[in-house]
Amino acid sequence: MTTPPPPGMGWPPHPPADSQAEPEVTAPRQPAQPQPGQPQLGQPPAPSAAGFPAGGYAGSGYAAPGYPPAAASPAGHPGYPSTGVPAGYPAPGQPGPGGYPAPGRPAPQPAQPMPGGYPMPGQSIPAGYPMPGQPVPGGYPVPGQPVPGGYPVPGQPVPPGYPAPGQPIPAGPLAPGLAPQGYRFPGAPDSVAPFMVAPPGATRRTPGWWRRNWWGLLAVLPLFALAVAPDWSEIESRWGGHEPTQPVAGAHGQWVTYAGGKVRLTKLAEATLTDYGGKPFTLPDDVQIWQATLEFDVVGDDADLNGCNIILEDERGRTYDSNPPDLSGADIDYASCLRPTLGPKDKPFSTVATFVTGGTQARGVRIIVGTETPRYAWLTPPD
Amino acid sequence: MSGRVLRRIGSWLLAAVSLLAVINLGARVQSFDDSQDKRTRAFEIDAEPGEEVRARTFIATVLSVRGAHIIADKGLNHETSGVWLIVKMRATSIKEPTSIAYAVLRDDRGRLFSASGRVRQAFDGGRPLQPGVRVQGEIAFEIPRDAAEGDLTVMLGEAHFYPALDSLVAVTFDRPTPAEVEQWVTDPKAAVLDQPTVQS
Amino acid sequence: MSSTSDGGSVEQSRGLRDWLTLQRVVLGLVAVATLISIPFGGLRDAKDDDPDHGVPRIEVNQLSEGGPFNVTVTGGRLLKDQDGLHTSKENNRWLCILATLEVTDTKSSMDFYDLFVVKGAEGIISEQPDVRVVSDLAIAPALHPGLPEKMVFLWEQDAKAPVPTQVEVTIIGKTLRPDSFSNSLGWFDGTERAVLTVPIVDRRNA
């Protein structure tokens, strides 16, 4: 005769409210004499009896035959179904799979994670993981087995690059069966995981940020140059292109090629003017009147040079407009870079530009064509 | 379970309140110095009548002020329901040809009167000044009588519109006497503006 | 304690919370708003019975205050092509609106070219009027604060168009506010400020 289990051991602490009112049984009753046909005492029960352990019931948590069942269900333990044990769950009395408590054992404290990351019975399985008893998707560890190096613990997010369990490995230029770069099938030795997880106890050896990114830092300069280079000419023109800063000069009084034509300064001197009535046109004594005679050698009338500005420059670098309103009333020609309408079409033509300055010496004449800036023609008179 | 729901609601509320606070703060910061105009205002150079003032690209002297009821220009008499204020000034440029395209009168209420477009003006409208060549002429402003009865400031600048971030010459005249204003308003004689002439 | 059903209901309620994305909540609210509007005639604009569309109607010689100008329309004329007022084609005429303008801004302003919208006359060549000072027909200069000025607004009308006897003139007012791009003050947002009927007096043979 086997010793009955101590009171309370294996039995639910309180009978469920809706179950048959069956108070704690403190001691089993004497087993009844087996009736004929019934299994003899001492013989193992028929193997078809579901839930019954193969050899004896000591410590099993179940009632011996003849005894009322301990409870309507092993549902005294959360997670266990009322009828039948689903596949994958331990039969009563069997040790639960790694992490699962055997019936009767207290569940691990809520604060402690289940070993291996598996949920408590009754909690929802983390996304992707199979219900107990279902086949484990390719690559993931079965419950209780250690997670292969590099794979995330169940419940943790899958690191970028890894497929979620059950999903196919992303396609790559590889033959089927081969893991794409950085992936490896579980258990495959010697492949490199896209991220490194230090085995417990090992010191951290991941390369630092600098080592990982040195190539990117090195690429910054050439990439920056490549980004700016296509627009460089526009940047140049926008920031400096519109002011006349680059003179195109020749020897004194000599031809200068500029804007599709040639131009030279043949005379630059102070002048006295008359008004339209022939009387002298005077300005105050400390104001000078200068005249510059320019010669143009241009083919046709469409050269850029035909649309130019004639500017006087003095010894101090100050500039003056030609034919200013200060000279209104004086009998002078309008200075222009356009060929006069009456005159030969194929010979050089000349024009006279008049300027007014205040107490300074004229040094030369600038010819400026807007489309040619920052270049301009710088003409000095012959010696 | 309800604790978790409460916490979620709480964190949503916190997020909403933070977002509103940030938007509010940003709007306040932006409107704190609302005025782009203030930030790009001109650099005013204050001067007395008769004082030669050097702006960035020109040199100007505001000489005197007179008033009238009628200005005769191009054979036409231009009467005003307010007062004609005529400012005599002299100017030249410094380094390259420049024009004084901004000529505005400011009264003591801060109102701004641009030079009148009804008559030909000596400087306003872009007459170029050559470096070192001093030109003298008169500019006419048409203003209401109550503006003429207070202090008046003549403002001159290079750009045609307000010379933002550029120099602005500001010359203030003391208010005319009431007798002067009365004389201007009732003067039957048409004034003629001095046309620009080159000075030594 | 039936743990399975408990576990099941936890699953269900979590499922509902997951299903209720922000997108679905917003769509639901929009659907509800649309449905609620059905007994009120839907979300169309309310019918506008007012021919003036809420714009105040005034008379000739009545002051309309606002920015950038206070405006008093004093009459309408029809003028012929003449010296100082040449039309682009012979026999075209000038449709004129006379008005006294006073600047309400603190500085001189020329912002009167889009002050009036004229309806009821056909064959108008150009929407932008020619604006002159009445006293000397000089091309309108800037107007100054505190100085009301009699102005005439002229639109060239084709000779073949019917002669108008009256027109509907709408006065457009603007608001002084910072420009949303550069944050500097200016007059923007032209809105209809007042509307009036102006009889046109034919002065082509005067």
mmCIF file with all atom_site columns, C-alpha atoms in Angstrom, chain A residues 193-312:
data_model
loop_
_atom_site.group_PDB
_atom_site.id
_atom_site.type_symbol
_atom_site.label_atom_id
_atom_site.label_alt_id
_atom_site.label_comp_id
_atom_site.label_asym_id
_atom_site.label_entity_id
_atom_site.label_seq_id
_atom_site.pdbx_PDB_ins_code
_atom_site.Cartn_x
_atom_site.Cartn_y
_atom_site.Cartn_z
_atom_site.occupancy
_atom_site.B_iso_or_equiv
_atom_site.pdbx_formal_charge
_atom_site.auth_seq_id
_atom_site.auth_comp_id
_atom_site.auth_asym_id
_atom_site.auth_atom_id
_atom_site.pdbx_PDB_model_num
ATOM 1   C CA . ALA A 1 193 ? 25.448 37.886  -37.405 1.00 0.00 ? 193 ALA A CA 1
ATOM 2   C CA . PRO A 1 194 ? 24.407 41.388  -38.408 1.00 0.00 ? 194 PRO A CA 1
ATOM 3   C CA . PHE A 1 195 ? 24.608 42.380  -34.821 1.00 0.00 ? 195 PHE A CA 1
ATOM 4   C CA . MET A 1 196 ? 26.629 41.031  -32.073 1.00 0.00 ? 196 MET A CA 1
ATOM 5   C CA . VAL A 1 197 ? 25.345 39.772  -28.831 1.00 0.00 ? 197 VAL A CA 1
ATOM 6   C CA . ALA A 1 198 ? 28.014 39.052  -26.297 1.00 0.00 ? 198 ALA A CA 1
ATOM 7   C CA . PRO A 1 199 ? 27.595 35.649  -24.727 1.00 0.00 ? 199 PRO A CA 1
ATOM 8   C CA . PRO A 1 200 ? 26.902 35.970  -21.075 1.00 0.00 ? 200 PRO A CA 1
ATOM 9   C CA . GLY A 1 201 ? 30.033 36.564  -19.087 1.00 0.00 ? 201 GLY A CA 1
ATOM 10  C CA . ALA A 1 202 ? 32.133 37.682  -22.015 1.00 0.00 ? 202 ALA A CA 1
ATOM 11  C CA . THR A 1 203 ? 33.557 41.197  -22.039 1.00 0.00 ? 203 THR A CA 1
ATOM 12  C CA . ARG A 1 204 ? 32.160 43.625  -24.608 1.00 0.00 ? 204 ARG A CA 1
ATOM 13  C CA . ARG A 1 205 ? 34.298 43.745  -27.731 1.00 0.00 ? 205 ARG A CA 1
ATOM 14  C CA . THR A 1 206 ? 32.125 45.595  -30.274 1.00 0.00 ? 206 THR A CA 1
ATOM 15  C CA . PRO A 1 207 ? 34.165 48.123  -32.272 1.00 0.00 ? 207 PRO A CA 1
ATOM 16  C CA . GLY A 1 208 ? 33.530 51.713  -31.352 1.00 0.00 ? 208 GLY A CA 1
ATOM 17  C CA . TRP A 1 209 ? 31.666 54.274  -33.372 1.00 0.00 ? 209 TRP A CA 1
ATOM 18  C CA . TRP A 1 210 ? 34.817 55.678  -34.943 1.00 0.00 ? 210 TRP A CA 1
ATOM 19  C CA . ARG A 1 211 ? 36.026 52.358  -36.175 1.00 0.00 ? 211 ARG A CA 1
ATOM 20  C CA . ARG A 1 212 ? 32.694 51.523  -37.668 1.00 0.00 ? 212 ARG A CA 1
ATOM 21  C CA . ASN A 1 213 ? 32.234 54.843  -39.404 1.00 0.00 ? 213 ASN A CA 1
ATOM 22  C CA . TRP A 1 214 ? 35.692 55.943  -40.492 1.00 0.00 ? 214 TRP A CA 1
ATOM 23  C CA . TRP A 1 215 ? 34.840 55.316  -44.136 1.00 0.00 ? 215 TRP A CA 1
ATOM 24  C CA . GLY A 1 216 ? 31.807 57.619  -43.910 1.00 0.00 ? 216 GLY A CA 1
ATOM 25  C CA . LEU A 1 217 ? 33.832 60.396  -42.368 1.00 0.00 ? 217 LEU A CA 1
ATOM 26  C CA . LEU A 1 218 ? 36.448 60.073  -45.060 1.00 0.00 ? 218 LEU A CA 1
ATOM 27  C CA . ALA A 1 219 ? 33.757 60.281  -47.715 1.00 0.00 ? 219 ALA A CA 1
ATOM 28  C CA . VAL A 1 220 ? 32.351 63.575  -46.406 1.00 0.00 ? 220 VAL A CA 1
ATOM 29  C CA . LEU A 1 221 ? 34.865 65.795  -48.166 1.00 0.00 ? 221 LEU A CA 1
ATOM 30  C CA . PRO A 1 222 ? 34.697 64.307  -51.657 1.00 0.00 ? 222 PRO A CA 1
ATOM 31  C CA . LEU A 1 223 ? 30.915 64.025  -51.434 1.00 0.00 ? 223 LEU A CA 1
ATOM 32  C CA . PHE A 1 224 ? 30.613 67.636  -50.386 1.00 0.00 ? 224 PHE A CA 1
ATOM 33  C CA . ALA A 1 225 ? 32.773 68.656  -53.308 1.00 0.00 ? 225 ALA A CA 1
ATOM 34  C CA . LEU A 1 226 ? 30.613 66.583  -55.649 1.00 0.00 ? 226 LEU A CA 1
ATOM 35  C CA . ALA A 1 227 ? 27.477 68.204  -54.269 1.00 0.00 ? 227 ALA A CA 1
ATOM 36  C CA . VAL A 1 228 ? 28.732 71.739  -54.786 1.00 0.00 ? 228 VAL A CA 1
ATOM 37  C CA . ALA A 1 229 ? 30.641 71.272  -58.035 1.00 0.00 ? 229 ALA A CA 1
ATOM 38  C CA . PRO A 1 230 ? 27.743 71.236  -60.556 1.00 0.00 ? 230 PRO A CA 1
ATOM 39  C CA . ASP A 1 231 ? 26.515 74.600  -59.278 1.00 0.00 ? 231 ASP A CA 1
ATOM 40  C CA . TRP A 1 232 ? 29.904 76.176  -58.898 1.00 0.00 ? 232 TRP A CA 1
ATOM 41  C CA . SER A 1 233 ? 29.639 78.410  -61.901 1.00 0.00 ? 233 SER A CA 1
ATOM 42  C CA . GLU A 1 234 ? 26.274 79.693  -60.715 1.00 0.00 ? 234 GLU A CA 1
ATOM 43  C CA . ILE A 1 235 ? 27.626 80.341  -57.244 1.00 0.00 ? 235 ILE A CA 1
ATOM 44  C CA . GLU A 1 236 ? 30.500 82.242  -58.731 1.00 0.00 ? 236 GLU A CA 1
ATOM 45  C CA . SER A 1 237 ? 28.304 84.371  -60.930 1.00 0.00 ? 237 SER A CA 1
ATOM 46  C CA . ARG A 1 238 ? 25.825 85.055  -58.188 1.00 0.00 ? 238 ARG A CA 1
ATOM 47  C CA . TRP A 1 239 ? 28.407 86.154  -55.686 1.00 0.00 ? 239 TRP A CA 1
ATOM 48  C CA . GLY A 1 240 ? 30.808 88.068  -57.815 1.00 0.00 ? 240 GLY A CA 1
ATOM 49  C CA . GLY A 1 241 ? 29.709 87.957  -61.370 1.00 0.00 ? 241 GLY A CA 1
ATOM 50  C CA . HIS A 1 242 ? 27.918 91.263  -61.762 1.00 0.00 ? 242 HIS A CA 1
ATOM 51  C CA . GLU A 1 243 ? 30.480 93.772  -60.661 1.00 0.00 ? 243 GLU A CA 1
ATOM 52  C CA . PRO A 1 244 ? 33.305 94.787  -62.985 1.00 0.00 ? 244 PRO A CA 1
ATOM 53  C CA . THR A 1 245 ? 36.296 93.471  -61.117 1.00 0.00 ? 245 THR A CA 1
ATOM 54  C CA . GLN A 1 246 ? 38.512 91.882  -63.779 1.00 0.00 ? 246 GLN A CA 1
ATOM 55  C CA . PRO A 1 247 ? 40.021 94.358  -66.224 1.00 0.00 ? 247 PRO A CA 1
ATOM 56  C CA . VAL A 1 248 ? 40.988 93.288  -69.709 1.00 0.00 ? 248 VAL A CA 1
ATOM 57  C CA . ALA A 1 249 ? 43.758 95.726  -70.543 1.00 0.00 ? 249 ALA A CA 1
ATOM 58  C CA . GLY A 1 250 ? 46.202 96.465  -73.306 1.00 0.00 ? 250 GLY A CA 1
ATOM 59  C CA . ALA A 1 251 ? 49.075 98.817  -73.771 1.00 0.00 ? 251 ALA A CA 1
ATOM 60  C CA . HIS A 1 252 ? 48.301 102.536 -73.653 1.00 0.00 ? 252 HIS A CA 1
ATOM 61  C CA . GLY A 1 253 ? 46.162 103.544 -76.583 1.00 0.00 ? 253 GLY A CA 1
ATOM 62  C CA . GLN A 1 254 ? 46.195 100.039 -78.073 1.00 0.00 ? 254 GLN A CA 1
ATOM 63  C CA . TRP A 1 255 ? 43.315 97.843  -79.138 1.00 0.00 ? 255 TRP A CA 1
ATOM 64  C CA . VAL A 1 256 ? 41.668 95.673  -76.511 1.00 0.00 ? 256 VAL A CA 1
ATOM 65  C CA . THR A 1 257 ? 39.561 92.707  -77.563 1.00 0.00 ? 257 THR A CA 1
ATOM 66  C CA . TYR A 1 258 ? 36.376 92.530  -75.530 1.00 0.00 ? 258 TYR A CA 1
ATOM 67  C CA . ALA A 1 259 ? 32.774 91.385  -75.963 1.00 0.00 ? 259 ALA A CA 1
ATOM 68  C CA . GLY A 1 260 ? 33.074 90.331  -79.563 1.00 0.00 ? 260 GLY A CA 1
ATOM 69  C CA . GLY A 1 261 ? 34.901 93.406  -80.810 1.00 0.00 ? 261 GLY A CA 1
ATOM 70  C CA . LYS A 1 262 ? 37.912 95.637  -80.419 1.00 0.00 ? 262 LYS A CA 1
ATOM 71  C CA . VAL A 1 263 ? 38.041 99.032  -78.770 1.00 0.00 ? 263 VAL A CA 1
ATOM 72  C CA . ARG A 1 264 ? 40.737 101.558 -77.958 1.00 0.00 ? 264 ARG A CA 1
ATOM 73  C CA . LEU A 1 265 ? 41.088 104.974 -76.371 1.00 0.00 ? 265 LEU A CA 1
ATOM 74  C CA . THR A 1 266 ? 42.717 107.471 -78.695 1.00 0.00 ? 266 THR A CA 1
ATOM 75  C CA . LYS A 1 267 ? 42.356 110.642 -76.606 1.00 0.00 ? 267 LYS A CA 1
ATOM 76  C CA . LEU A 1 268 ? 41.559 111.620 -73.024 1.00 0.00 ? 268 LEU A CA 1
ATOM 77  C CA . ALA A 1 269 ? 41.786 115.294 -72.031 1.00 0.00 ? 269 ALA A CA 1
ATOM 78  C CA . GLU A 1 270 ? 39.962 118.161 -70.411 1.00 0.00 ? 270 GLU A CA 1
ATOM 79  C CA . ALA A 1 271 ? 37.650 120.075 -72.719 1.00 0.00 ? 271 ALA A CA 1
ATOM 80  C CA . THR A 1 272 ? 35.872 123.378 -73.018 1.00 0.00 ? 272 THR A CA 1
ATOM 81  C CA . LEU A 1 273 ? 32.328 123.262 -74.276 1.00 0.00 ? 273 LEU A CA 1
ATOM 82  C CA . THR A 1 274 ? 29.814 125.613 -75.795 1.00 0.00 ? 274 THR A CA 1
ATOM 83  C CA . ASP A 1 275 ? 26.085 125.562 -75.488 1.00 0.00 ? 275 ASP A CA 1
ATOM 84  C CA . TYR A 1 276 ? 23.692 125.212 -78.416 1.00 0.00 ? 276 TYR A CA 1
ATOM 85  C CA . GLY A 1 277 ? 23.835 128.958 -78.998 1.00 0.00 ? 277 GLY A CA 1
ATOM 86  C CA . GLY A 1 278 ? 27.612 128.918 -79.393 1.00 0.00 ? 278 GLY A CA 1
ATOM 87  C CA . LYS A 1 279 ? 28.242 130.611 -76.050 1.00 0.00 ? 279 LYS A CA 1
ATOM 88  C CA . PRO A 1 280 ? 30.691 129.066 -73.637 1.00 0.00 ? 280 PRO A CA 1
ATOM 89  C CA . PHE A 1 281 ? 29.206 126.396 -71.414 1.00 0.00 ? 281 PHE A CA 1
ATOM 90  C CA . THR A 1 282 ? 30.843 126.815 -68.021 1.00 0.00 ? 282 THR A CA 1
ATOM 91  C CA . LEU A 1 283 ? 30.756 125.063 -64.735 1.00 0.00 ? 283 LEU A CA 1
ATOM 92  C CA . PRO A 1 284 ? 32.279 126.192 -61.417 1.00 0.00 ? 284 PRO A CA 1
ATOM 93  C CA . ASP A 1 285 ? 36.067 126.352 -61.349 1.00 0.00 ? 285 ASP A CA 1
ATOM 94  C CA . ASP A 1 286 ? 36.661 123.307 -59.200 1.00 0.00 ? 286 ASP A CA 1
ATOM 95  C CA . VAL A 1 287 ? 34.696 121.089 -61.569 1.00 0.00 ? 287 VAL A CA 1
ATOM 96  C CA . GLN A 1 288 ? 36.422 119.570 -64.591 1.00 0.00 ? 288 GLN A CA 1
ATOM 97  C CA . ILE A 1 289 ? 35.002 118.462 -67.923 1.00 0.00 ? 289 ILE A CA 1
ATOM 98  C CA . TRP A 1 290 ? 36.753 115.527 -69.592 1.00 0.00 ? 290 TRP A CA 1
ATOM 99  C CA . GLN A 1 291 ? 36.307 114.088 -73.048 1.00 0.00 ? 291 GLN A CA 1
ATOM 100 C CA . ALA A 1 292 ? 37.357 110.617 -74.160 1.00 0.00 ? 292 ALA A CA 1
ATOM 101 C CA . THR A 1 293 ? 37.563 109.626 -77.822 1.00 0.00 ? 293 THR A CA 1
ATOM 102 C CA . LEU A 1 294 ? 36.965 105.924 -78.382 1.00 0.00 ? 294 LEU A CA 1
ATOM 103 C CA . GLU A 1 295 ? 37.401 103.853 -81.493 1.00 0.00 ? 295 GLU A CA 1
ATOM 104 C CA . PHE A 1 296 ? 35.433 100.658 -82.074 1.00 0.00 ? 296 PHE A CA 1
ATOM 105 C CA . ASP A 1 297 ? 36.227 97.869  -84.515 1.00 0.00 ? 297 ASP A CA 1
ATOM 106 C CA . VAL A 1 298 ? 33.153 95.659  -84.571 1.00 0.00 ? 298 VAL A CA 1
ATOM 107 C CA . VAL A 1 299 ? 31.771 93.361  -87.243 1.00 0.00 ? 299 VAL A CA 1
ATOM 108 C CA . GLY A 1 300 ? 28.075 93.993  -87.757 1.00 0.00 ? 300 GLY A CA 1
ATOM 109 C CA . ASP A 1 301 ? 25.694 95.620  -85.263 1.00 0.00 ? 301 ASP A CA 1
ATOM 110 C CA . ASP A 1 302 ? 24.838 92.639  -83.103 1.00 0.00 ? 302 ASP A CA 1
ATOM 111 C CA . ALA A 1 303 ? 28.030 92.193  -81.195 1.00 0.00 ? 303 ALA A CA 1
ATOM 112 C CA . ASP A 1 304 ? 27.693 92.360  -77.435 1.00 0.00 ? 304 ASP A CA 1
ATOM 113 C CA . LEU A 1 305 ? 30.023 95.317  -77.506 1.00 0.00 ? 305 LEU A CA 1
ATOM 114 C CA . ASN A 1 306 ? 27.254 97.370  -79.056 1.00 0.00 ? 306 ASN A CA 1
ATOM 115 C CA . GLY A 1 307 ? 25.413 97.480  -75.770 1.00 0.00 ? 307 GLY A CA 1
ATOM 116 C CA . CYS A 1 308 ? 28.077 98.903  -73.504 1.00 0.00 ? 308 CYS A CA 1
ATOM 117 C CA . ASN A 1 309 ? 28.515 101.442 -70.727 1.00 0.00 ? 309 ASN A CA 1
ATOM 118 C CA . ILE A 1 310 ? 31.268 104.021 -70.943 1.00 0.00 ? 310 ILE A CA 1
ATOM 119 C CA . ILE A 1 311 ? 32.676 104.922 -67.528 1.00 0.00 ? 311 ILE A CA 1
ATOM 120 C CA . LEU A 1 312 ? 35.515 107.255 -66.582 1.00 0.00 ? 312 LEU A CA 1
#
